Coordinates of C-alpha atoms in Angstrom, one line a residue:
X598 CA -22.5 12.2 -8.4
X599 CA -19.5 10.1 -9.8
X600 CA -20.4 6.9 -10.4
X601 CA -19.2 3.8 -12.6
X602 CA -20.3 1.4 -15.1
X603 CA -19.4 -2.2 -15.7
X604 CA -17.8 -3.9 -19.0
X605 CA -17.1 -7.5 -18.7
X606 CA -15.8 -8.3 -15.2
X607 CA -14.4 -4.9 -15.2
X608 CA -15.7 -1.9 -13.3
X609 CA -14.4 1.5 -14.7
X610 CA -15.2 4.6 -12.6
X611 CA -16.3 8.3 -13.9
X612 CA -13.3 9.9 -12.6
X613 CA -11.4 7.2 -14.8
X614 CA -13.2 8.2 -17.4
X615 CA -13.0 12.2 -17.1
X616 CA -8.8 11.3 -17.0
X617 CA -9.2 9.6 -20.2
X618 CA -11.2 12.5 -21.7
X619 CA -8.4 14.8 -20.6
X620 CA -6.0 12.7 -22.5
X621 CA -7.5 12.5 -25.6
X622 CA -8.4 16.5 -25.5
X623 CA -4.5 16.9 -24.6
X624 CA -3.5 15.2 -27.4
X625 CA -5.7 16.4 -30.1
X626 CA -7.5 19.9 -31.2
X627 CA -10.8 18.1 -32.0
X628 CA -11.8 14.5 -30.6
X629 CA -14.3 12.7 -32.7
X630 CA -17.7 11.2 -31.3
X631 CA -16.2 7.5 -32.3
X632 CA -13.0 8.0 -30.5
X633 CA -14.6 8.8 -27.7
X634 CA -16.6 5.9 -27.6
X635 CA -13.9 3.5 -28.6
X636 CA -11.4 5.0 -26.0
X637 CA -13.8 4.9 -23.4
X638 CA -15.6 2.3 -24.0
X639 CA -18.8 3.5 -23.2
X640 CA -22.7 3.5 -24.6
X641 CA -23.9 6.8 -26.3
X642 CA -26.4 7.9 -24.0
X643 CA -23.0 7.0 -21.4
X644 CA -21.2 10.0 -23.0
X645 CA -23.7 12.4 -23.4
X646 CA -24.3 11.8 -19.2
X647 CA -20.0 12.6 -19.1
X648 CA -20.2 15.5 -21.6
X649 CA -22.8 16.9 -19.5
X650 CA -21.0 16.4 -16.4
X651 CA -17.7 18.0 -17.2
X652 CA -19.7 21.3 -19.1
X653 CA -22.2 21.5 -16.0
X654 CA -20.5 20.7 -13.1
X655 CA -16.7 21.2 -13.9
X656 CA -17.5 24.3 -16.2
X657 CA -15.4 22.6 -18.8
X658 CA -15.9 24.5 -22.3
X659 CA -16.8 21.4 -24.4
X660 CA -18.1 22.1 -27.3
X661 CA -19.4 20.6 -30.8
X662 CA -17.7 21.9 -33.8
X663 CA -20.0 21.0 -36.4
X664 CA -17.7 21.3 -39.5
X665 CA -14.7 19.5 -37.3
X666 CA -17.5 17.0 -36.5
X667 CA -15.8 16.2 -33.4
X668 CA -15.7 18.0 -30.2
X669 CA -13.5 20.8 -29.0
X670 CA -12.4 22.6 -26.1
X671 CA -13.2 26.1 -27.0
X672 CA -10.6 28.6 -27.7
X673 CA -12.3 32.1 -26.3
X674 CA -12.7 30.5 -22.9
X675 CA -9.7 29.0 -22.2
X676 CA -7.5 31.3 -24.0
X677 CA -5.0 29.0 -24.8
X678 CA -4.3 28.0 -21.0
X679 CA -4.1 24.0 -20.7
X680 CA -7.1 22.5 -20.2
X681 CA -7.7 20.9 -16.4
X682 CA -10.3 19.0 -15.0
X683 CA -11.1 21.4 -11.6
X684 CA -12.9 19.7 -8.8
X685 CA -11.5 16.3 -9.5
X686 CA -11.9 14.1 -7.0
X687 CA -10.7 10.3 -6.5
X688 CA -11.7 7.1 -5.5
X689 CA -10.6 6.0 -2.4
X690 CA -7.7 3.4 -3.8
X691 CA -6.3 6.4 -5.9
X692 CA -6.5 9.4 -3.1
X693 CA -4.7 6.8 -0.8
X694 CA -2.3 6.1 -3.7
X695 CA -1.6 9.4 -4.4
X696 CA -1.4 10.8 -0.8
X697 CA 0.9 8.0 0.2
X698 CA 2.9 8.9 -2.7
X699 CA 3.0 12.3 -0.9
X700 CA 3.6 11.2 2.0
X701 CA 6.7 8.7 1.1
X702 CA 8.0 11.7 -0.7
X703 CA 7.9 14.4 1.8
X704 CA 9.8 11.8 3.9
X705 CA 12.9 11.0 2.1
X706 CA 15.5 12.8 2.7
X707 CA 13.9 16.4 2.6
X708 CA 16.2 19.3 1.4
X709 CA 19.5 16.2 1.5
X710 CA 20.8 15.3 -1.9
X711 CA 17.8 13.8 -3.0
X712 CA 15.6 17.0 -2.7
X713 CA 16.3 18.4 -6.6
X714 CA 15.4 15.0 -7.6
X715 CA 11.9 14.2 -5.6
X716 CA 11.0 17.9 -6.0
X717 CA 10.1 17.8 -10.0
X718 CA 8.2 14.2 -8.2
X719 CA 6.0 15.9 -6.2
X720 CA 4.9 19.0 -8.6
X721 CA 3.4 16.4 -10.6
X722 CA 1.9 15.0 -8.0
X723 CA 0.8 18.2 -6.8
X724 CA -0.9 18.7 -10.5
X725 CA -2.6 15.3 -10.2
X726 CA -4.3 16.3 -6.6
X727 CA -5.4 19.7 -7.1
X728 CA -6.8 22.1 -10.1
X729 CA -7.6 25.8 -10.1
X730 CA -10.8 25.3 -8.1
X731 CA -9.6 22.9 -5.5
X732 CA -5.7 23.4 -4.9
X733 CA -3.8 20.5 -3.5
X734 CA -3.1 22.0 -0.1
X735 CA -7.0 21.9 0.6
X736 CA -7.1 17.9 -0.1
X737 CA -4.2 17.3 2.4
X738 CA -5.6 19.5 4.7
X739 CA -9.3 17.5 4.6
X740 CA -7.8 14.0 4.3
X741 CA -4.8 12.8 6.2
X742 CA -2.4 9.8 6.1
X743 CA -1.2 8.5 9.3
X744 CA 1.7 6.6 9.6
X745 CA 2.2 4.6 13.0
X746 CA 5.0 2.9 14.3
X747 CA 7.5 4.0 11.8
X748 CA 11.1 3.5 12.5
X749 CA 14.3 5.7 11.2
X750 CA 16.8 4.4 8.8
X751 CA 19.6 5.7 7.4
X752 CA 19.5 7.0 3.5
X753 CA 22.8 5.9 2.9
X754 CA 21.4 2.4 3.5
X755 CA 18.8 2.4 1.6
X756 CA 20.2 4.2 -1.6
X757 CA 22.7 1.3 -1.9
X758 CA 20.1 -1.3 -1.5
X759 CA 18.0 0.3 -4.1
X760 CA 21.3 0.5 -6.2
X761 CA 21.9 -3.3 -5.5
X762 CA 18.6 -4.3 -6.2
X763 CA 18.7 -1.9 -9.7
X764 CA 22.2 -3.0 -10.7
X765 CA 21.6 -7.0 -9.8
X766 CA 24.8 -6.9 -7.6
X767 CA 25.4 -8.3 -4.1
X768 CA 25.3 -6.6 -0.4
X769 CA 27.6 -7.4 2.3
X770 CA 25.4 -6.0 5.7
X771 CA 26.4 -6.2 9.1
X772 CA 22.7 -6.9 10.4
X773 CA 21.4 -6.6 14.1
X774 CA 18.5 -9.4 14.6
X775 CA 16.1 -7.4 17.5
X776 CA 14.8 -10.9 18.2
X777 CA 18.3 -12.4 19.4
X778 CA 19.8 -8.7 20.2
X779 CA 22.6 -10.2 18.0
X780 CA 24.6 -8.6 15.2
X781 CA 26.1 -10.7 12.5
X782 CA 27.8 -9.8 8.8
X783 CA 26.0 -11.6 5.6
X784 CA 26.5 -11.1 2.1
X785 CA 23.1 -11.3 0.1
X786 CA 21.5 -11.2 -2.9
X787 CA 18.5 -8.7 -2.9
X788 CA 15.3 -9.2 -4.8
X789 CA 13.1 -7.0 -3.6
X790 CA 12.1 -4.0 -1.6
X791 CA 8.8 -4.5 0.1
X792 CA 7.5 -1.2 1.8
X793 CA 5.0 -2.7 4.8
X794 CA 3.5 -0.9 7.8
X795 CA 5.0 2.4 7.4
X796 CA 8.2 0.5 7.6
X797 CA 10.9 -1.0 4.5
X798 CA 11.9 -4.7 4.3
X799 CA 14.4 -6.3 2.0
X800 CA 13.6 -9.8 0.7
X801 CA 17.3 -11.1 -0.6
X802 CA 19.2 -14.6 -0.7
X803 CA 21.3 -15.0 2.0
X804 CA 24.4 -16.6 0.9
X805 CA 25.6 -17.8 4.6
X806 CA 22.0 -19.3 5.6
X807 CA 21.5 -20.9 1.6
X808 CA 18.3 -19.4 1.5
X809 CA 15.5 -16.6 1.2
X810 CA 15.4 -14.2 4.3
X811 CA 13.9 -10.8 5.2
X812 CA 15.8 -8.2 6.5
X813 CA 14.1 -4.6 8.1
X814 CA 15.9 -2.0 6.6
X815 CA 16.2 -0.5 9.4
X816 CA 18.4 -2.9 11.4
X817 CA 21.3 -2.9 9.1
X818 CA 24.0 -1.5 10.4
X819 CA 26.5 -0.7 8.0
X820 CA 25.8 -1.7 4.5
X821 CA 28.6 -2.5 1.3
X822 CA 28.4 -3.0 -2.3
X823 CA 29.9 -5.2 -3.7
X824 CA 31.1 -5.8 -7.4
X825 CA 30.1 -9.2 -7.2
X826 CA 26.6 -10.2 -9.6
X827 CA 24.0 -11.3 -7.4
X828 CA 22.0 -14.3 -7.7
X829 CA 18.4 -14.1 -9.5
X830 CA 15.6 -16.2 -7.4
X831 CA 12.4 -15.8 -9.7
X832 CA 10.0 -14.0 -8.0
X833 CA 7.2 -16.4 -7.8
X834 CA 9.6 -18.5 -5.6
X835 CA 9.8 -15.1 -3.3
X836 CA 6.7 -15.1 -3.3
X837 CA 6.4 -18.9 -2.5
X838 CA 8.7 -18.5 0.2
X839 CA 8.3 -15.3 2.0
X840 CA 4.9 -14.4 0.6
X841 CA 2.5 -17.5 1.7
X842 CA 1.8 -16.4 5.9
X843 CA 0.7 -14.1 7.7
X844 CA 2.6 -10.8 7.8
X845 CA 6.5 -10.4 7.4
X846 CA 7.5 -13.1 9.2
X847 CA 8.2 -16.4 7.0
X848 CA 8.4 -19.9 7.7
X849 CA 8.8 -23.1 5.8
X850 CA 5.4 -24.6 7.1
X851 CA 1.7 -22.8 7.0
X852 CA -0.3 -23.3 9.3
X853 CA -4.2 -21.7 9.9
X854 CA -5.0 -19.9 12.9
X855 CA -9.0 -19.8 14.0
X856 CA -10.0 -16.7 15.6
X857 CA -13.5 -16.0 17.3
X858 CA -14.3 -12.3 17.6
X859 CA -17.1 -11.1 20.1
X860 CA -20.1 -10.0 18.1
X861 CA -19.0 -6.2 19.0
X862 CA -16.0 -6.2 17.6
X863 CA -17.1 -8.4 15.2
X864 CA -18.8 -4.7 13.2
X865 CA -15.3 -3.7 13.0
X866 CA -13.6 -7.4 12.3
X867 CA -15.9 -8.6 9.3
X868 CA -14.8 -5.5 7.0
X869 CA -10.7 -5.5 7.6
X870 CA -8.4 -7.2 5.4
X871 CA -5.6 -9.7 7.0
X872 CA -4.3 -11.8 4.5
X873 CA -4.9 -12.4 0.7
X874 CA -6.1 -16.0 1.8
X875 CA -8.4 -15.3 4.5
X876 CA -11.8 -17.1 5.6
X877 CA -14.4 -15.6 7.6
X878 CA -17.8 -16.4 9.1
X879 CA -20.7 -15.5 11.3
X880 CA -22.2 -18.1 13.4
X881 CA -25.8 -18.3 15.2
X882 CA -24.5 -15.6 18.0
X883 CA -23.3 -12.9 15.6
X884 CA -19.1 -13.7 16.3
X885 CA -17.3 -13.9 13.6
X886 CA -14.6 -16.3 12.8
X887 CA -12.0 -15.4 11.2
X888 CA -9.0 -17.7 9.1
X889 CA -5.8 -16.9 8.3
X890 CA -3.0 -18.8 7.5
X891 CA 0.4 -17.8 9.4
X892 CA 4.2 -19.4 9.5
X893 CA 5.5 -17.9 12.6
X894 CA 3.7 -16.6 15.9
X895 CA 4.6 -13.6 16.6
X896 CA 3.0 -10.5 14.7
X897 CA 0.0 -12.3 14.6
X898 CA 0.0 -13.3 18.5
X899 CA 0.5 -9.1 18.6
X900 CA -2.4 -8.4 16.8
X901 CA -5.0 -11.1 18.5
X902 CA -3.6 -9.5 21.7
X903 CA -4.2 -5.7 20.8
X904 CA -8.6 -7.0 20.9
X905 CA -8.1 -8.2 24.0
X906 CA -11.1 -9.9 25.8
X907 CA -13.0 -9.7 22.3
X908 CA -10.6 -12.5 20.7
X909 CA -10.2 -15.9 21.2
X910 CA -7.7 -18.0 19.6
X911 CA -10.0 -21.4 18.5
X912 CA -6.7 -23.1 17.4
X913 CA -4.4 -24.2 16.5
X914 CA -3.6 -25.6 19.9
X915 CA 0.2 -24.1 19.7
X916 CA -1.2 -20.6 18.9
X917 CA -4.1 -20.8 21.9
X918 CA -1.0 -21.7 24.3
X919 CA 1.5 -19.3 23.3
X920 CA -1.4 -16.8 23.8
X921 CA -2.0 -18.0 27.3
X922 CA 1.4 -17.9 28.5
X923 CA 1.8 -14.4 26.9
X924 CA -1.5 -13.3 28.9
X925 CA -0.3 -15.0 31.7
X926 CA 2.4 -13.1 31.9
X927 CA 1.2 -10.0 31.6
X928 CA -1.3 -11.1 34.4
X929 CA 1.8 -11.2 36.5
X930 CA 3.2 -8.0 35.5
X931 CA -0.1 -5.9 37.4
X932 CA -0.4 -8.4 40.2
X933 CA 1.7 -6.5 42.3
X934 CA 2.5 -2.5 42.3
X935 CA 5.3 -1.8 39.6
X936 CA 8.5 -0.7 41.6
X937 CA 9.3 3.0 42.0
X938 CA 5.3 3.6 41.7
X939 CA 4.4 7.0 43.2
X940 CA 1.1 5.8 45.6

């Protein structure tokens, strides 16, 4: 079993540990007792327990050279091969890391121009995932990553904005806003590239408006470089701005939202994460409460809608209407048989 230990108000996992071992053993013919301690920064009895792991359950050929007085990997076993850690497996935060990576990857432009370039990418990935006894197509076979609700974009696009956002220069965009089903030209500054539900989103300055504004990545249009040096916004101010409320949306003004989950869906509720910020609560009925602090309406409103009966919106009073009206008209929409409905 892979487990962890605690130094200060740090937690450091095995695996982290074997990774660390496999450094120092890549690195040097014989690692001493001290440096192992001091690298790891571990108890003795700590590294006996990891020595013992790797030699009886990853068949790793540690061994004590006595007149080294350090250990070894030993030379008759391996013959000469580079030493790998087989049977690795991850914590959850570092398959999902990993995976994604993978994932991102496979995505982007396979066999365009970018393929000789991502390839070299993902054989180190590849080398990260899997060892001789558990090869990497067998960990992406038993776990799975599953984008939803991805949208296409064009490469073009998004090699200039990462060229923009590399070389510190400007954008001029011709930009179609869904929400207005409008499509207008802006020159912008970009800061950043913020990669957020399976979907890419450009935080930048937008020289028209005077101020931050995020743009999906996927609803420009046609983008330009331009040779002109774009302005810097520090990114705590980004973060300020665009970071503060509830999804991607921004807004200057925060407001809380108060939602009461049904003590069913509550099991599910309790554990997910929805904002940095958020509060939560069980009262005397087993419902949970749930805080978050939001600028603008809508993606929230979508995901207080997707629980259906099990959520109520507690406040604040604008939220609780624009939630009725929304339900209301929905209400409307099954009232009557849709037209063209086969009976």
């Amino acid at each position: 079993m892979i487990g962890t230990f605690h130094l200060g108000s740090q937690t450091v996992s095995q695996t982290d540990r074997l990774v660390r071992i496999r450094k120092l053993f890549g690195e040097r013919r014989v690692v001493s007792r001290r440096a192992l301690l001091e690298t790891l920064e571990v108890s003795p009895a700590t590294l006996k327990r990891d020595i013992a792991f790797l030699r009886d359950n990853m068949n790793t050929p540690i061994v004590w050279d006595r007149e080294a007085s350090g250990y070894r990997i030993a030379p008759s076993e391996t013959s000469g091969a580079q030493f790998e850690l087989p049977g690795m497996w991850f914590n959850d935060k570092e398959i999902h890391a990993l995976l994604t990576m993978q994932h991102l990857l496979a995505n982007l432009d396979p066999g365009g121009l970018l393929a000789p370039h991502v390839a070299p990418l993902i054989e180190r990935l590849n080398k990260l995932l899997g060892a001789a006894d558990n090869p990497t197509d067998e960990i992406r076979k038993r776990v799975l990553i599953v984008g939803i609700g991805k949208r296409s974009m064009k490469l073009a696009h998004f090699e200039n904005i990462g060229s923009a956002l590399l070389r510190r220069k400007r954008l001029l965009i011709r930009y179609f806003a869904r929400s207005k089903n409008e499509e207008a030209t802006r020159e912008i500054s970009p800061q950043r590239l913020v990669h957020y539900r399976e979907n890419w989103y450009l935080d930048a300055w937008c020289h028209l408006r005077g101020a931050l504004r995020n743009f999906a990545v996927d609803s420009i249009r046609h983008v330009e470089l331009l040779d002109r040096k774009a302005d810097d916004i520090p990114l705590p101010t980004v973060d300020t701005v665009l970071g503060p409320g509830y999804g991607i949306f921004a807004g200057s003004e925060i407001h809380w939202a108060r939602l009461r989950f049904s003590a069913e869906r509550a099991r599910w509720v309790a554990t997910e994460h929805w904002h940095p910020d958020q509060r939560g609560t069980f009262d005397d009925d087993g419902r949970y409460v749930l805080e978050v602090p939001f600028a603008d309406h809508r993606e929230l409103m979508m995901d207080v809608l997707k629980h259906g009966r099990h959520c109520e919106v507690l406040g604040p009073e604008e939220l609780r209407q624009r939630v009725t009206e929304e339900l209301s008209r929905m209400a409307k929409n099954f009232a009557e048989p849709a037209a063209g409905l086969i009976q």
